[in-house]
Each structure stands twice: as structure tokens, then as C-alpha cells.
Amino acid sequence: MIYLYIYLLMFCSISMFILALLFMYLKLSLFFYWKILNLNSFFIEFIFYIDWISLIFLSTVSLISSFVLMYSIFYMMEDKTLDRFFYLVLMFIMSMFLMILSPNIVSILVGWDGLGLVSYALIIYYQNWKSYSSGMVTVLLNRLGDVGILMMISLLMIKGSWNLMFYFNEMSMVIMLLVFSACTKSAQLPFSVWLPLAMAAPTPVSSLVHSSTLVTAGVYLMIRFNFFLEDEISDFLMFISSLTMFMSGLVANFETDLKKIIALSTLSQLGLMMSILSFGEVNLGFFHLIMHALFKSLLFMCSGIIIHLMMNNQDIRLMGGLINFYPYLSIIFLFASMSLCGLPFLSGFYSKDLIMEMFLMSKMNLISLMVIFISTMFTISYSVRLIYLVYLSNLNELNYFFLKNENNFMMMSMLILFMLSIFGGFMFINFFFYSEKIIILKFLEKNLIFLICFFGILLGYFYSQKEMNFSLIQNIFFSKMFGLEFILNNFYEGVMKQSFYLYKIDKGFFEFLQIFSFKINLIMVYNFFSYFIFSLNKILLYFIFLILVIVIFWFL
């Protein structure tokens, strides 16, 4: 049965790509409108909006989903509840399809919420405490974005319709809520904590989530409604996304978990997409979104095979010299990583090079430009460090794993994506994203990208040779995403510890005081408030420090 779904998704991908070409060259767009209910002056309708952007994205999601399902057949072979896994993945894909096709805020919410709930079910698929806590953080932070969309629904009722295309540009509050929702779903600061924690899911799910479905939903929403963004919100989005790029790139250089490094690289690329969308360059942001989906799914599939072959080991310090054991896999991973870095004439180069040149031509302050280019250098450095430690260094003496043989079927499922990660950029830029903009740069600016590549390679080699010995505070800062994960865990722990007292306060002071003695209850209330205030003071001090750093960067 699962093979039928794979063939259907492949057929859907090819047909959608051909339709996208027709819609692009004939400049067509279809708007399907079903009026469900008319309540006084309020219209409840169901809408599909089909143009070349939605068709290309549907084609990409279908293609990656079909190969991920093919890959999962052998990767999840020993799982006893395999049917449950496949049905959850198919529900995930259907939710993304619904979100892509509809400009109506209610049907967007159905797809949006479907992505959040099914991702929670997939993250807790391996039922242990780590998966449970990761799933809870993911679903609660994604719920914030759902609240933003629910508030948009209530505000748009004033206008008489939930169609975002018609009544959007007159309401700045709705635009702010849209940016807030997009930032939570695409894990921009300060909501970035959930994205590395979502690595508790099976690796095929990570390949699907981090390439073309869950985390790209916020970026796709910003692509669709980018022309409504105001100048102040665009500046704020640029600031948040560039900080996200910097933070994720720096933290990835000190991470030792293979899947988390690739997850942090996803976060960095999402920040880059949001940055270029804040300039209004919709086609460039969408182009990089498609290219990123192709090579990021490939990176996760390669990492899944490595983890599978090395008896579920994910620590890159225990790997090394794998190019001697798995040459075909190593070549695929190398080309996918180089495409992520933007090596000339691979897929990632065509989108990243254009984005960097647009940044150099635009009216930006020097600090923002430096942050973006330093973040790009970090992208190259953690990729080089990962390739060196996993494939090129000597086999680690502590590595006593029994290395298995590669599965040919899993390798075949990556072949098309491998070809697209090499030639896809050239193909897409000629088919869809041909730009007639004249780019005029100085000689130094034009070669700045190559200098960044060179310094990034040196930095990555330096990090791969050096064993990092951090103190406790430095470890929290670098390995816990600038302390955000530490704060979130402490906050949850404090709230859970005091939930018993909160329940009693909620029941009412008079009932509480009548049942127990006044003295004991007074002491309990005092202890609760003193502990709660102490916890808040720690968190507030950290936030004051972050605000001071942000204000200094802003005014510089």
C-alpha cells in the first residue's frame, strides 16, 4: 500500500512541475471560491489559490516526501508500528498541502495546526522522557503561533471575511500577528529552542520537517503576504532574523550531536530567508527555500544512514574516517554540505550568491551587514568541521561499533535528490527565477564572498582540531542556545514545583485558610512567593542583559 502512495506523490510532483511551467509562462492563476455560509454580513468561505509559486512548492514537497517514504521503508523496517508511522507522515504531508493552497485564514489554521499536532505525535514516536519533554516544548511554542492566527481570525471578522488577500493591508495589528506567527513556526529568536529539540523524532521525519514542511510554513506565509509588510515591521524582522543566523551559526560550531548540527544549520538558513524577505525580495527568498529543501533533506538522509550503520551513535567525536568505509555516502554528504556552503556552481550557490549580492547593493547599516556575513562564515566553518570529524579524520580509538553495510535501496532513494542538489540551482534559475536586475559591485565586494568561504574553511579546520573545554557558564551559553533553553527549562521546573500552591491559591484564600491552620498556610504562601520571586529575578536579570546587548547593537 505504501508503494502506491510513493508512486502517487512522484506523479503529483512531476505533474505539478509541468503545470507550474505553464502557469509561469502564461501568467495564469486560479482562484477557487466556495461560499459555505452567509451569516448576516459575514461570509464563511473556503478558498484555493493556485499559481506558479504554490505549484512549485507542492511539487518540491511531493518529491521530497516520496523519497523520504521510500527511504523509511528500510530505515524503519524493524519498527513494530510501521503503519502508524506512515499514516502520521501522510497526515503531515496533507496538512502542508492544505496550508500551501489556501489564502483563507481558517483553512490556513487547519493546515497550520495539523502540522503542529502531527509533529508532536512524530516527535514522541520513540516513547521516552527525552522525546516527551522535546515534544512538549515544540507543541507549546508552536501553540503561540496558533494563538496569533486565532487572534487574526477574530480581528478579520470586523472586515466581514477571512480571506487575507482582500482585507489585509488596512490592519497593522493583523500584520504584526502574522509576523509573530511566522517567527514562532520558523523558530526565529526567541522561539528557536524547539527546533534542535525536535531531533528526538525519527530521522526520516527530521528530513521532511527541516527541509520542506513544518519549519518552512512560516517562511511560506511571509512569501505569500510579503507585500503587506510595513517598514517598521520589516526592520524588526531583519533584526530578529540576522540575530537568529548569528546565534545558530555560532552554537553549531560547538555542538557534537550530528543531527543537532544539521538542525542548527536549518535555523541559520531560515534566518537568511527571513532576512531577504524583509527586503521585499520574494522571488529570491522562495528560490533559496526550494534549493535549501533539496540539499537539507539529503543531509538528513545521509546522517540517518550514518546513525543507522553505527549502531545509533550520534556523537561526531566517536566517528572518523568513514570515507574509507562508505565512499558513496561520503560523496553525497560532501556535495550536499558544499551546496549548503554555497560552493560555486552547486545548487546553493545560485540562491546564496544572489542574496549576498543583494545585501551588498541594498541600503543597510554596517553592523547588520557584518552580522549577516559573519553568520555566513559560520555556516561554512561548521560544515567543514562536520565533514572533517566524520569523514576525513582518523578513525577514533574509542569507536568499537560494528559497522554495517550500506543498504542499496536507501542509497537509490537519495540519487535524484543528489542530482538536483548539484544541477537544480542552474535548472530552476533558468526556468523560473531568471532575474533581470543589474548588479553593480566593486571588485572587493564581488570577491568578498570567496574571502568569506576561505576564512570559513580555516575557522572550521581550527574548530575541528581543537577540543573545547568550557566552564559551566560557557557550556550553558554555547550549548544551550545562548541560555534560552536553560531559562525555558528552569521556568517550567519552577512553575511545576509550585503548581500545588498555585492550585490552592486558585481555589480561594478563604477556603484554603479555613481548612488548615492560619500559621502553616501563611508559611507555605510566603515560601511560594519568595521562591517564585527569586526565580523571576534570575530570569529578569538575564533578559535585562540581552536587552542591553540588543539596544547597543541597534544604536550602533
PDB file of N, CA, C and O in Angstrom, residues 21 37 41 84 108 166 191 237 243 253 256 270 273 296 299 364 406 451 457 471:
ATOM      1  N   LEU A  21       5.297  25.328 -14.828  1.00  0.00           N
ATOM      2  CA  LEU A  21       5.901  25.931 -16.023  1.00  0.00           C
ATOM      3  C   LEU A  21       4.843  26.624 -16.885  1.00  0.00           C
ATOM      4  O   LEU A  21       5.038  27.751 -17.362  1.00  0.00           O
ATOM      5  N   LEU A  37     -21.331  29.549   4.090  1.00  0.00           N
ATOM      6  CA  LEU A  37     -22.403  30.075   4.934  1.00  0.00           C
ATOM      7  C   LEU A  37     -22.374  31.592   4.889  1.00  0.00           C
ATOM      8  O   LEU A  37     -21.309  32.211   4.856  1.00  0.00           O
ATOM      9  N   SER A  41     -23.839  39.894   7.655  1.00  0.00           N
ATOM     10  CA  SER A  41     -22.917  40.459   6.658  1.00  0.00           C
ATOM     11  C   SER A  41     -21.579  39.714   6.627  1.00  0.00           C
ATOM     12  O   SER A  41     -20.639  40.151   5.968  1.00  0.00           O
ATOM     13  N   ARG A  84       1.452   2.910  11.622  1.00  0.00           N
ATOM     14  CA  ARG A  84       1.160   4.159  12.347  1.00  0.00           C
ATOM     15  C   ARG A  84       2.108   5.270  11.915  1.00  0.00           C
ATOM     16  O   ARG A  84       1.699   6.413  11.711  1.00  0.00           O
ATOM     17  N   ILE A 108      -5.928  27.955   6.523  1.00  0.00           N
ATOM     18  CA  ILE A 108      -4.504  28.025   6.880  1.00  0.00           C
ATOM     19  C   ILE A 108      -4.314  27.488   8.294  1.00  0.00           C
ATOM     20  O   ILE A 108      -3.392  26.720   8.573  1.00  0.00           O
ATOM     21  N   PHE A 166      -7.888  40.012   0.550  1.00  0.00           N
ATOM     22  CA  PHE A 166      -8.759  41.152   0.295  1.00  0.00           C
ATOM     23  C   PHE A 166      -8.648  42.249   1.351  1.00  0.00           C
ATOM     24  O   PHE A 166      -8.627  43.430   1.028  1.00  0.00           O
ATOM     25  N   PHE A 191      12.128  32.138  19.880  1.00  0.00           N
ATOM     26  CA  PHE A 191      11.392  30.872  19.840  1.00  0.00           C
ATOM     27  C   PHE A 191      12.215  29.762  19.205  1.00  0.00           C
ATOM     28  O   PHE A 191      11.658  28.779  18.701  1.00  0.00           O
ATOM     29  N   LEU A 237      11.899  42.535  11.591  1.00  0.00           N
ATOM     30  CA  LEU A 237      12.097  41.173  11.091  1.00  0.00           C
ATOM     31  C   LEU A 237      13.543  40.952  10.656  1.00  0.00           C
ATOM     32  O   LEU A 237      14.128  39.890  10.906  1.00  0.00           O
ATOM     33  N   LEU A 243      19.984  38.093  13.891  1.00  0.00           N
ATOM     34  CA  LEU A 243      20.435  37.579  15.195  1.00  0.00           C
ATOM     35  C   LEU A 243      20.270  36.062  15.267  1.00  0.00           C
ATOM     36  O   LEU A 243      21.121  35.365  15.835  1.00  0.00           O
ATOM     37  N   ASN A 253      28.992  25.491  15.816  1.00  0.00           N
ATOM     38  CA  ASN A 253      30.429  25.219  15.810  1.00  0.00           C
ATOM     39  C   ASN A 253      30.897  24.494  17.072  1.00  0.00           C
ATOM     40  O   ASN A 253      32.017  23.967  17.101  1.00  0.00           O
ATOM     41  N   THR A 256      28.162  18.759  19.301  1.00  0.00           N
ATOM     42  CA  THR A 256      28.772  17.456  18.988  1.00  0.00           C
ATOM     43  C   THR A 256      27.757  16.435  18.483  1.00  0.00           C
ATOM     44  O   THR A 256      28.141  15.362  18.047  1.00  0.00           O
ATOM     45  N   LEU A 270      17.007  29.488   7.673  1.00  0.00           N
ATOM     46  CA  LEU A 270      15.703  30.146   7.856  1.00  0.00           C
ATOM     47  C   LEU A 270      15.882  31.625   8.173  1.00  0.00           C
ATOM     48  O   LEU A 270      15.122  32.479   7.696  1.00  0.00           O
ATOM     49  N   MET A 273      16.622  33.361   4.927  1.00  0.00           N
ATOM     50  CA  MET A 273      15.403  33.559   4.120  1.00  0.00           C
ATOM     51  C   MET A 273      14.565  34.710   4.666  1.00  0.00           C
ATOM     52  O   MET A 273      14.069  35.547   3.900  1.00  0.00           O
ATOM     53  N   LYS A 296      18.968  19.979   2.067  1.00  0.00           N
ATOM     54  CA  LYS A 296      18.814  19.698   3.501  1.00  0.00           C
ATOM     55  C   LYS A 296      18.170  18.337   3.735  1.00  0.00           C
ATOM     56  O   LYS A 296      18.543  17.624   4.675  1.00  0.00           O
ATOM     57  N   LEU A 299      20.973  15.901   3.363  1.00  0.00           N
ATOM     58  CA  LEU A 299      21.876  15.869   4.525  1.00  0.00           C
ATOM     59  C   LEU A 299      21.296  15.020   5.648  1.00  0.00           C
ATOM     60  O   LEU A 299      22.006  14.220   6.275  1.00  0.00           O
ATOM     61  N   MET A 364      21.936  49.222   3.814  1.00  0.00           N
ATOM     62  CA  MET A 364      21.998  48.588   5.139  1.00  0.00           C
ATOM     63  C   MET A 364      23.076  49.251   5.964  1.00  0.00           C
ATOM     64  O   MET A 364      24.057  49.763   5.427  1.00  0.00           O
ATOM     65  N   GLU A 406      26.088  -0.689   3.622  1.00  0.00           N
ATOM     66  CA  GLU A 406      25.082   0.247   3.128  1.00  0.00           C
ATOM     67  C   GLU A 406      23.933  -0.518   2.481  1.00  0.00           C
ATOM     68  O   GLU A 406      24.139  -1.551   1.855  1.00  0.00           O
ATOM     69  N   LEU A 451      36.276  35.360  -0.129  1.00  0.00           N
ATOM     70  CA  LEU A 451      37.090  35.553   1.073  1.00  0.00           C
ATOM     71  C   LEU A 451      36.413  34.942   2.295  1.00  0.00           C
ATOM     72  O   LEU A 451      37.071  34.314   3.137  1.00  0.00           O
ATOM     73  N   ILE A 457      36.547  28.152   5.907  1.00  0.00           N
ATOM     74  CA  ILE A 457      37.253  26.857   5.853  1.00  0.00           C
ATOM     75  C   ILE A 457      38.362  26.814   6.907  1.00  0.00           C
ATOM     76  O   ILE A 457      38.529  25.812   7.626  1.00  0.00           O
ATOM     77  N   SER A 471      33.837  26.137  30.840  1.00  0.00           N
ATOM     78  CA  SER A 471      33.301  26.160  32.193  1.00  0.00           C
ATOM     79  C   SER A 471      31.789  25.929  32.109  1.00  0.00           C
ATOM     80  O   SER A 471      31.204  25.859  31.022  1.00  0.00           O
TER      81      SER A 471
END
